[in-house]
Coordinates of C-alpha atoms in Angstrom, one line a residue:
M1 CA 178.8 123.2 130.6
S2 CA 179.6 121.0 133.6
T3 CA 180.6 122.4 137.0
K4 CA 183.6 120.1 137.2
T5 CA 186.6 119.9 134.9
L6 CA 188.4 116.6 134.5
A7 CA 192.0 116.2 133.7
I8 CA 192.5 112.8 132.0
K9 CA 195.9 111.2 131.4
V10 CA 196.0 108.4 128.8
F11 CA 198.6 105.7 129.1
Y12 CA 199.4 103.0 126.6
G13 CA 200.9 100.3 128.8
D14 CA 203.3 102.4 130.9
Q15 CA 203.9 105.2 128.5
L16 CA 201.9 108.4 128.7
V17 CA 200.5 109.1 125.2
D18 CA 197.9 111.9 125.8
T19 CA 196.7 114.4 128.4
Q20 CA 193.3 116.2 128.1
T21 CA 191.3 118.6 130.2
L22 CA 187.6 118.3 129.5
S23 CA 184.6 120.1 130.9
Q24 CA 181.7 118.6 128.9
D25 CA 178.7 117.1 130.6
V26 CA 179.2 113.9 128.6
I27 CA 182.6 112.7 127.6
K28 CA 182.7 110.0 125.0
I29 CA 185.4 107.3 125.1
G30 CA 185.8 104.9 122.1
K31 CA 187.6 104.2 118.8
L32 CA 185.6 106.7 116.8
K33 CA 187.5 109.8 115.9
S34 CA 184.6 112.0 117.1
S35 CA 185.1 110.6 120.6
H36 CA 186.5 113.1 123.2
V37 CA 189.0 110.4 124.2
C38 CA 189.9 108.3 121.1
L39 CA 191.6 105.0 121.9
D40 CA 192.8 103.0 118.8
D41 CA 192.8 99.3 119.6
E42 CA 190.8 96.2 118.7
A43 CA 189.9 95.7 122.4
V44 CA 188.1 99.1 122.4
A45 CA 184.6 99.4 120.9
R46 CA 183.6 102.3 118.6
M47 CA 181.5 103.7 121.4
H48 CA 183.0 102.0 124.5
A49 CA 181.9 104.2 127.4
V50 CA 180.9 107.7 128.5
I51 CA 181.7 109.8 131.5
E52 CA 178.7 111.8 132.7
V53 CA 179.1 114.9 134.9
S54 CA 175.9 115.8 136.7
G55 CA 176.4 118.5 139.3
D56 CA 179.0 117.2 141.8
E57 CA 178.6 113.6 140.8
V58 CA 180.7 112.0 138.1
R59 CA 179.9 108.6 136.7
V60 CA 181.4 106.3 134.1
I61 CA 178.8 104.4 132.0
D62 CA 179.8 101.3 130.0
L63 CA 177.8 101.1 126.8
G64 CA 177.7 97.3 126.6
S65 CA 181.2 96.7 125.1
A66 CA 182.5 93.2 124.7
T67 CA 185.7 93.7 126.7
G68 CA 184.0 95.9 129.3
T69 CA 185.3 98.7 131.4
T70 CA 187.6 98.3 134.5
L71 CA 187.5 100.8 137.4
N72 CA 190.4 100.5 139.9
G73 CA 190.9 96.8 139.0
G74 CA 187.1 95.8 139.1
R75 CA 184.8 95.5 136.2
V76 CA 182.1 98.2 135.9
D77 CA 178.5 96.8 136.0
K78 CA 176.6 99.3 133.8
N79 CA 177.8 102.4 135.7
A80 CA 179.9 103.4 138.6
V81 CA 180.8 106.6 140.5
L82 CA 184.2 108.2 139.6
N83 CA 186.3 109.9 142.3
D84 CA 189.4 112.0 142.1
G85 CA 192.4 109.8 141.3
D86 CA 190.5 106.8 140.0
V87 CA 192.0 104.6 137.2
L88 CA 190.0 103.3 134.2
N89 CA 191.2 100.5 131.9
F90 CA 190.1 100.0 128.3
G91 CA 192.1 97.1 126.9
P92 CA 195.8 98.1 126.9
Y93 CA 194.9 101.8 127.7
R94 CA 194.9 103.2 131.2
L95 CA 193.1 106.5 132.0
E96 CA 193.9 108.4 135.2
I97 CA 191.1 110.7 136.2
G98 CA 191.7 113.9 138.1
F99 CA 189.4 116.6 139.2
V100 CA 190.5 120.2 138.5
R101 CA 189.3 122.6 141.2
Q102 CA 189.5 126.1 139.7
A103 CA 188.6 128.0 142.9
A104 CA 191.3 126.3 144.9
V105 CA 193.9 126.9 142.3
A106 CA 193.0 130.6 141.9
A107 CA 193.3 131.4 145.7
P108 CA 197.1 131.0 146.1
V109 CA 197.6 133.1 142.9
H110 CA 196.2 136.3 144.7
A111 CA 197.9 135.5 148.0
A112 CA 201.4 135.1 146.6
P113 CA 201.6 136.4 143.1
I114 CA 205.4 136.4 143.1
A115 CA 205.8 132.8 144.3
A116 CA 203.3 131.4 141.8
P117 CA 205.7 131.6 138.8
M118 CA 208.5 130.1 140.9
A119 CA 206.2 127.2 141.9
A120 CA 204.8 126.8 138.5
A121 CA 208.2 126.4 136.9
P122 CA 209.0 123.0 138.4
M123 CA 205.5 121.8 137.6
A124 CA 205.8 122.9 134.0
A125 CA 209.2 121.3 133.7
A126 CA 207.8 118.1 135.2
A127 CA 204.9 118.1 132.9
A128 CA 207.0 118.9 129.8
A129 CA 209.4 116.0 130.4
P130 CA 207.0 113.1 129.7
M131 CA 205.3 115.2 126.9
M132 CA 208.7 115.4 125.0
N133 CA 209.1 111.5 125.2
R134 CA 205.6 110.4 124.4
A135 CA 204.8 108.9 121.0
P136 CA 201.9 110.6 119.1
I137 CA 198.8 108.5 118.5
Q138 CA 198.6 107.4 114.9
I139 CA 194.9 107.1 114.0
D140 CA 193.5 106.5 110.5
A141 CA 190.1 107.9 110.8
S142 CA 189.1 106.5 107.4
E143 CA 189.0 103.0 108.9
F144 CA 186.1 104.0 111.2
E145 CA 184.5 107.0 109.7
V146 CA 183.5 108.2 106.2
Q147 CA 185.6 111.3 105.5
N148 CA 183.6 112.9 102.7
G149 CA 182.0 115.8 104.6
S150 CA 178.7 114.1 105.2
R151 CA 177.2 114.1 108.6
V152 CA 174.8 111.9 110.7
A153 CA 172.9 112.6 113.8
E154 CA 173.9 110.6 116.9
V155 CA 171.1 110.4 119.4
V156 CA 171.8 109.0 122.9
A157 CA 168.8 108.6 125.3
M158 CA 169.6 108.5 129.0
F159 CA 167.5 108.1 132.2
G160 CA 169.7 109.6 134.9
S161 CA 173.0 107.8 134.5
T162 CA 171.7 104.8 132.5
V163 CA 172.0 104.7 128.7
L164 CA 168.6 103.6 127.3
D165 CA 169.2 103.9 123.5
V166 CA 171.8 104.9 121.0
Q167 CA 170.9 105.5 117.3
H168 CA 172.6 107.1 114.3
V169 CA 170.0 108.8 112.1
G170 CA 171.0 108.8 108.4
Q171 CA 173.6 106.0 108.7
L172 CA 171.5 103.5 106.8
K173 CA 170.8 104.0 103.2
N174 CA 167.4 103.3 101.6
K175 CA 167.8 100.7 99.0
K176 CA 164.2 100.8 97.8
S177 CA 165.3 102.4 94.5
Q178 CA 167.0 99.2 93.5
A179 CA 163.8 97.1 93.6
P180 CA 162.6 97.8 90.0
M181 CA 166.0 96.6 88.6
F182 CA 165.9 93.3 90.5
L183 CA 162.2 92.8 89.7
A184 CA 162.8 93.4 86.0
I185 CA 165.8 91.0 85.7
G186 CA 164.0 88.3 87.7
G187 CA 160.8 88.7 85.7
L188 CA 162.6 88.4 82.3
L189 CA 164.4 85.3 83.4
M190 CA 161.2 83.7 84.6
I191 CA 159.3 84.6 81.5
A192 CA 162.0 83.4 79.2
G193 CA 162.4 80.1 81.1
T194 CA 158.6 79.5 81.2
G195 CA 158.3 80.2 77.4
V196 CA 161.1 77.7 76.6
F197 CA 159.4 75.1 78.7
L198 CA 155.9 75.7 77.4
N199 CA 157.3 75.5 73.8
E200 CA 158.7 72.1 74.5
V201 CA 155.5 70.9 76.2
G202 CA 153.3 72.2 73.4
Q203 CA 154.9 70.0 70.7
D204 CA 153.1 67.0 69.1
W205 CA 154.4 64.3 71.5
S206 CA 151.4 62.0 71.0
G207 CA 151.9 61.8 67.3
Y208 CA 155.6 61.2 67.9
Q209 CA 154.8 58.3 70.1
D210 CA 152.5 56.7 67.5
K211 CA 155.1 57.1 64.7
L212 CA 157.7 55.6 67.1
A213 CA 155.6 52.6 67.8
E214 CA 154.9 52.0 64.0
A215 CA 158.7 52.3 63.3
N216 CA 159.4 49.7 66.0
E217 CA 156.9 47.2 64.6
S218 CA 157.9 47.6 61.0
G219 CA 161.6 48.0 61.7
G220 CA 161.7 51.3 59.8
V221 CA 163.5 54.6 60.4
R222 CA 162.8 56.1 63.8
P223 CA 161.1 59.6 63.7
Q224 CA 162.8 62.7 64.9
K225 CA 161.8 64.1 68.3
P226 CA 159.8 67.3 68.2
G227 CA 161.2 70.5 69.8
N228 CA 164.8 71.3 70.6
G229 CA 165.2 69.5 73.9
L230 CA 165.6 72.6 76.0
A231 CA 162.8 72.0 78.5
G232 CA 165.3 71.4 81.4
L233 CA 167.1 74.7 80.5
G234 CA 163.8 76.5 80.6
V235 CA 163.1 75.2 84.1
G236 CA 166.6 76.2 85.2
L237 CA 166.1 79.8 83.9
A238 CA 162.7 80.1 85.6
L239 CA 164.3 79.0 88.9
L240 CA 167.2 81.3 88.4
G241 CA 164.9 84.2 87.9
L242 CA 163.4 83.6 91.4
V243 CA 166.6 84.8 93.0
P244 CA 166.7 88.4 91.7
F245 CA 162.9 88.6 91.9
G246 CA 163.1 87.7 95.6
F247 CA 165.8 90.4 96.1
G248 CA 163.4 92.9 94.4
L249 CA 160.6 92.1 96.7
I250 CA 162.9 92.5 99.7
R251 CA 164.1 95.9 98.4
L252 CA 160.5 96.9 97.7
G253 CA 159.7 96.6 101.4
D254 CA 162.9 98.3 102.6
F255 CA 162.2 101.2 104.9
V256 CA 164.7 103.5 106.6
N257 CA 163.5 106.1 109.1
R258 CA 165.2 109.3 108.4
S259 CA 164.0 110.9 111.6
Y260 CA 164.4 110.1 115.3
T261 CA 160.8 110.1 116.7
I262 CA 159.5 109.9 120.3
G263 CA 156.0 108.9 121.3
E264 CA 153.8 106.0 122.0
S265 CA 153.2 104.6 118.5
H266 CA 154.6 101.3 117.3
G267 CA 156.8 103.1 114.7
A268 CA 158.3 105.5 117.1
S269 CA 162.1 105.3 117.5
F270 CA 161.9 105.7 121.3
H271 CA 158.7 105.3 123.4
V272 CA 157.8 108.0 125.9
P273 CA 154.6 109.3 127.4
P274 CA 152.8 111.6 125.0
Q275 CA 152.0 114.4 127.5
G276 CA 153.3 117.7 126.2
L277 CA 154.1 116.5 122.6
P278 CA 152.4 118.0 119.6
D279 CA 152.2 114.6 118.0
G280 CA 151.8 112.0 120.8
A281 CA 152.1 109.1 118.3
A282 CA 155.5 110.1 116.9
F283 CA 157.1 113.5 117.4
P284 CA 160.3 114.0 115.3
L285 CA 162.9 115.1 117.8
V286 CA 165.5 115.0 115.0
R287 CA 164.4 115.3 111.4
G288 CA 166.9 114.5 108.6
S289 CA 167.1 114.9 104.8
D290 CA 170.3 114.4 102.7
H291 CA 172.8 114.6 105.6
E292 CA 171.1 117.8 106.9
F293 CA 169.4 117.5 110.2
A294 CA 167.2 119.7 112.3
L295 CA 166.4 119.6 116.1
N296 CA 162.8 120.0 117.0
F297 CA 161.7 120.8 120.5
T298 CA 158.7 122.2 122.4
Q299 CA 158.3 124.9 125.1
G300 CA 158.2 122.2 127.8
M301 CA 161.7 120.9 126.9
T302 CA 164.9 122.3 128.4
G303 CA 168.5 122.1 127.4
E304 CA 171.2 123.8 125.3
V305 CA 173.0 123.6 122.0
T306 CA 176.8 123.9 121.8
F307 CA 178.3 125.0 118.4
D308 CA 181.2 127.2 117.3
G309 CA 182.5 127.3 120.8
Q310 CA 179.4 128.7 122.4
S311 CA 176.6 127.2 124.4
V312 CA 173.1 128.6 123.8
S313 CA 170.0 127.5 125.7
L314 CA 166.8 126.4 123.9
G315 CA 165.0 129.4 125.2
Q316 CA 167.7 131.8 123.9
L317 CA 167.4 130.1 120.4
V318 CA 163.7 130.9 120.4
S319 CA 164.0 134.5 121.6
S320 CA 166.9 135.3 119.2
G321 CA 165.0 133.9 116.3
R322 CA 167.5 131.2 115.4
A323 CA 164.9 128.5 116.0
G324 CA 161.9 128.8 113.7
S325 CA 158.4 128.2 114.8
A326 CA 156.6 125.2 113.4
G327 CA 153.1 125.3 115.0
S328 CA 153.4 124.3 118.7
S329 CA 157.2 123.3 118.3
Y330 CA 160.4 124.9 117.2
T331 CA 163.0 123.9 114.6
F332 CA 166.8 124.6 114.7
P333 CA 169.0 123.4 111.9
L334 CA 172.0 121.5 113.3
P335 CA 175.4 122.9 112.1
P336 CA 178.2 120.4 111.6
G337 CA 179.9 119.4 114.8
A338 CA 177.0 120.7 117.0
N339 CA 176.2 119.1 120.4
C340 CA 172.7 119.3 121.9
R341 CA 171.2 118.3 125.2
V342 CA 167.4 118.1 125.3
K343 CA 165.5 117.0 128.5
Y344 CA 162.0 115.8 128.2
N345 CA 160.4 114.7 131.6
D346 CA 163.0 112.4 133.1
V347 CA 164.7 111.4 129.9
T348 CA 167.7 113.3 128.5
F349 CA 168.5 113.2 124.8
F350 CA 172.0 114.0 123.6
V351 CA 172.1 114.9 119.9
N352 CA 175.5 115.2 118.2
S353 CA 176.3 115.9 114.6
V354 CA 179.1 113.4 113.7
A355 CA 180.7 111.8 110.6
P356 CA 179.0 108.6 109.5
G357 CA 180.7 105.3 110.5
A358 CA 182.5 103.3 107.9
V359 CA 180.9 100.0 106.9
I360 CA 183.3 97.3 108.3
K361 CA 181.2 94.3 107.2
G362 CA 178.1 94.4 105.0
G363 CA 175.3 92.0 104.7
G364 CA 177.0 90.1 102.0
D365 CA 180.1 89.4 104.1
A366 CA 177.9 88.3 107.0
D367 CA 175.8 85.9 104.8
K368 CA 178.7 84.4 102.9
P369 CA 178.1 80.8 104.1
F370 CA 174.4 81.0 103.2
W371 CA 175.1 82.3 99.7
F372 CA 177.9 79.8 99.2
Y373 CA 175.8 76.9 100.1
N374 CA 172.9 78.0 97.8
G375 CA 175.2 78.8 94.9
A376 CA 176.9 75.4 95.2
S377 CA 173.6 73.7 95.3
F378 CA 172.3 75.5 92.2
A379 CA 175.5 74.7 90.4
V380 CA 175.2 71.0 91.1
I381 CA 171.5 70.9 90.1
G382 CA 172.2 72.9 87.0
S383 CA 175.1 70.6 86.0
L384 CA 172.9 67.5 86.4
L385 CA 170.2 69.1 84.1
V386 CA 172.9 69.9 81.5
L387 CA 174.3 66.4 81.6
T388 CA 170.8 64.9 81.0
H389 CA 170.5 66.9 77.8
L390 CA 174.0 65.7 76.6
I391 CA 172.9 62.0 76.6
P392 CA 172.3 60.9 73.0
N393 CA 168.7 59.8 72.2
E394 CA 169.7 56.2 71.1
A395 CA 171.7 55.6 74.3
G396 CA 168.6 55.9 76.5
E397 CA 166.2 53.9 74.4
L398 CA 165.6 50.1 74.7
S399 CA 163.9 47.9 72.1
L400 CA 161.5 45.5 73.8
D401 CA 161.1 43.4 70.7
G402 CA 164.8 42.7 70.4
W403 CA 165.0 42.0 74.1
A404 CA 162.1 39.5 73.7
R405 CA 163.8 37.7 70.8
R406 CA 167.1 37.4 72.7
T407 CA 165.3 36.1 75.7
A408 CA 163.4 33.5 73.7
S409 CA 166.5 32.3 71.8
S410 CA 168.5 31.9 75.1
A411 CA 165.6 30.0 76.6
T412 CA 165.4 27.5 73.7
S413 CA 169.1 26.9 73.7
T414 CA 169.3 26.1 77.4
R415 CA 166.2 23.9 77.9
P416 CA 167.1 20.9 75.7
T417 CA 170.6 20.7 77.1
S418 CA 169.2 20.5 80.6
R419 CA 166.7 17.9 79.7
R420 CA 169.4 15.7 78.0
R421 CA 171.6 16.0 81.1
R422 CA 168.7 14.9 83.3
R423 CA 167.9 12.0 81.1
S424 CA 171.5 10.8 80.9
R425 CA 171.6 10.5 84.6
R426 CA 168.7 8.1 84.9
P427 CA 169.4 4.3 84.0
R428 CA 168.0 3.1 80.8
I429 CA 165.4 0.4 81.0
R430 CA 164.2 -1.5 77.9
R431 CA 160.6 -2.4 78.3
T432 CA 158.8 -5.1 76.2
P433 CA 155.1 -5.3 75.8
T434 CA 153.5 -7.9 78.0
R435 CA 151.3 -10.4 76.3
R436 CA 148.5 -12.4 77.7
P437 CA 148.7 -16.2 77.4
A438 CA 146.9 -17.1 74.3
A439 CA 144.4 -19.9 74.1
P440 CA 145.3 -22.9 71.9
A441 CA 144.0 -22.3 68.5
S442 CA 144.0 -24.1 65.3
G443 CA 144.5 -23.1 61.8
T444 CA 145.6 -19.6 61.1
R445 CA 145.7 -18.6 64.8
A446 CA 148.0 -21.5 65.5
R447 CA 150.4 -20.5 62.9
K448 CA 150.6 -17.0 64.2
A449 CA 151.3 -18.2 67.6
R450 CA 154.4 -19.9 66.5
W451 CA 156.0 -16.7 65.6
A452 CA 155.1 -15.1 68.9
S453 CA 158.1 -14.0 71.0
P454 CA 159.3 -16.2 73.8
P455 CA 158.4 -15.2 77.4
R456 CA 160.0 -11.9 78.5
R457 CA 163.2 -12.3 80.5
A458 CA 163.7 -10.5 83.7
S459 CA 165.9 -7.4 83.2
P460 CA 168.5 -6.4 85.8
A461 CA 166.5 -3.4 86.7
S462 CA 163.3 -5.4 87.2
T463 CA 165.1 -7.9 89.5
R464 CA 166.1 -5.1 91.7

């Protein structure tokens, strides 16, 4: 228990909504119901900040919240010292911090026991006035916590007034048991798709091509294609099987650490020097199984455990037999709602048994754009494959012989026409054979010469 008691007044805007008097060493402030000061607003994180009381020093530590913590109008950079009368702001909430000095209050009581009730009456009336007008805080804990009686272990590692690590042991579930189901579904789809595709490929396609060529040459009936035309569907099934098969492989490698370990190994939850630890690689400070957790500690560790309204030191747990011996360490089962403080060297671990946080957004919600894009792409590709199989066989075939005949007929019909047109454009010239002058002859040759044609006249084209 801390040496100082804090009186915290909570204002929502200008209205007083709550007043608390706390004496814990660590006071949690946030949206969680398990917080000592629960502030229900979107601007407040689930674990927003903590107030740590260490001797006469009181500090406020911001846990890396998005909106931050404001102290007396200035933003807190990691941590800051709190004094009597300071004001903290968390979104729309305002917290007025006051230190309660029990020794100073008790002294006037013995000096003037009769005047104390008279002085206390106005104070009680003044405190009761705003309490009667305040509105109660309405918090639905089911929005932030799982209210089914299960518990998780909250572990906060601190070095002085600096928060080094915060983890919730038992919050994540191990999904490795789902791996066989996904692997079986993906394997069946891949085997079925591969079988359909190989059945199509194994048909007598060479014989079909020979018969098709003979039918085209002879003009006979075309042969029927072998198979059932489902090769594309087989490829699609095989590709579809890759999706659940990949999920199965991911689930197969899923590993959730059910313990909070400290040490120097790579798999330790928090790395510390191994001196004084029974297992220097990874000593399980908190061991969990089915929402039941146990605190492990050594003789070199100091601290206390608070449960059922009482605070018991680690040494008293060992001496009273509540903590069982496990070799060179001790084990204490954590009851629900217990708060522990364990100091190892210069690091202090705060272990609290709290309700598990509700899942606000899962992996499916965060990866919706990715799955939407891949699903739409698969739908488009699958639709194209289906459309290719809906095309009739005759529509996609082309007879080269018919195309050659049509090409030849079109060529013969166009060539003469073009030649006649070209001939008609040229001028016609009548040419007569040229005869050499014949020598005078007698007899038969003279008679033939009489019938010879007269000398050739010059045509208009030749005169040109």
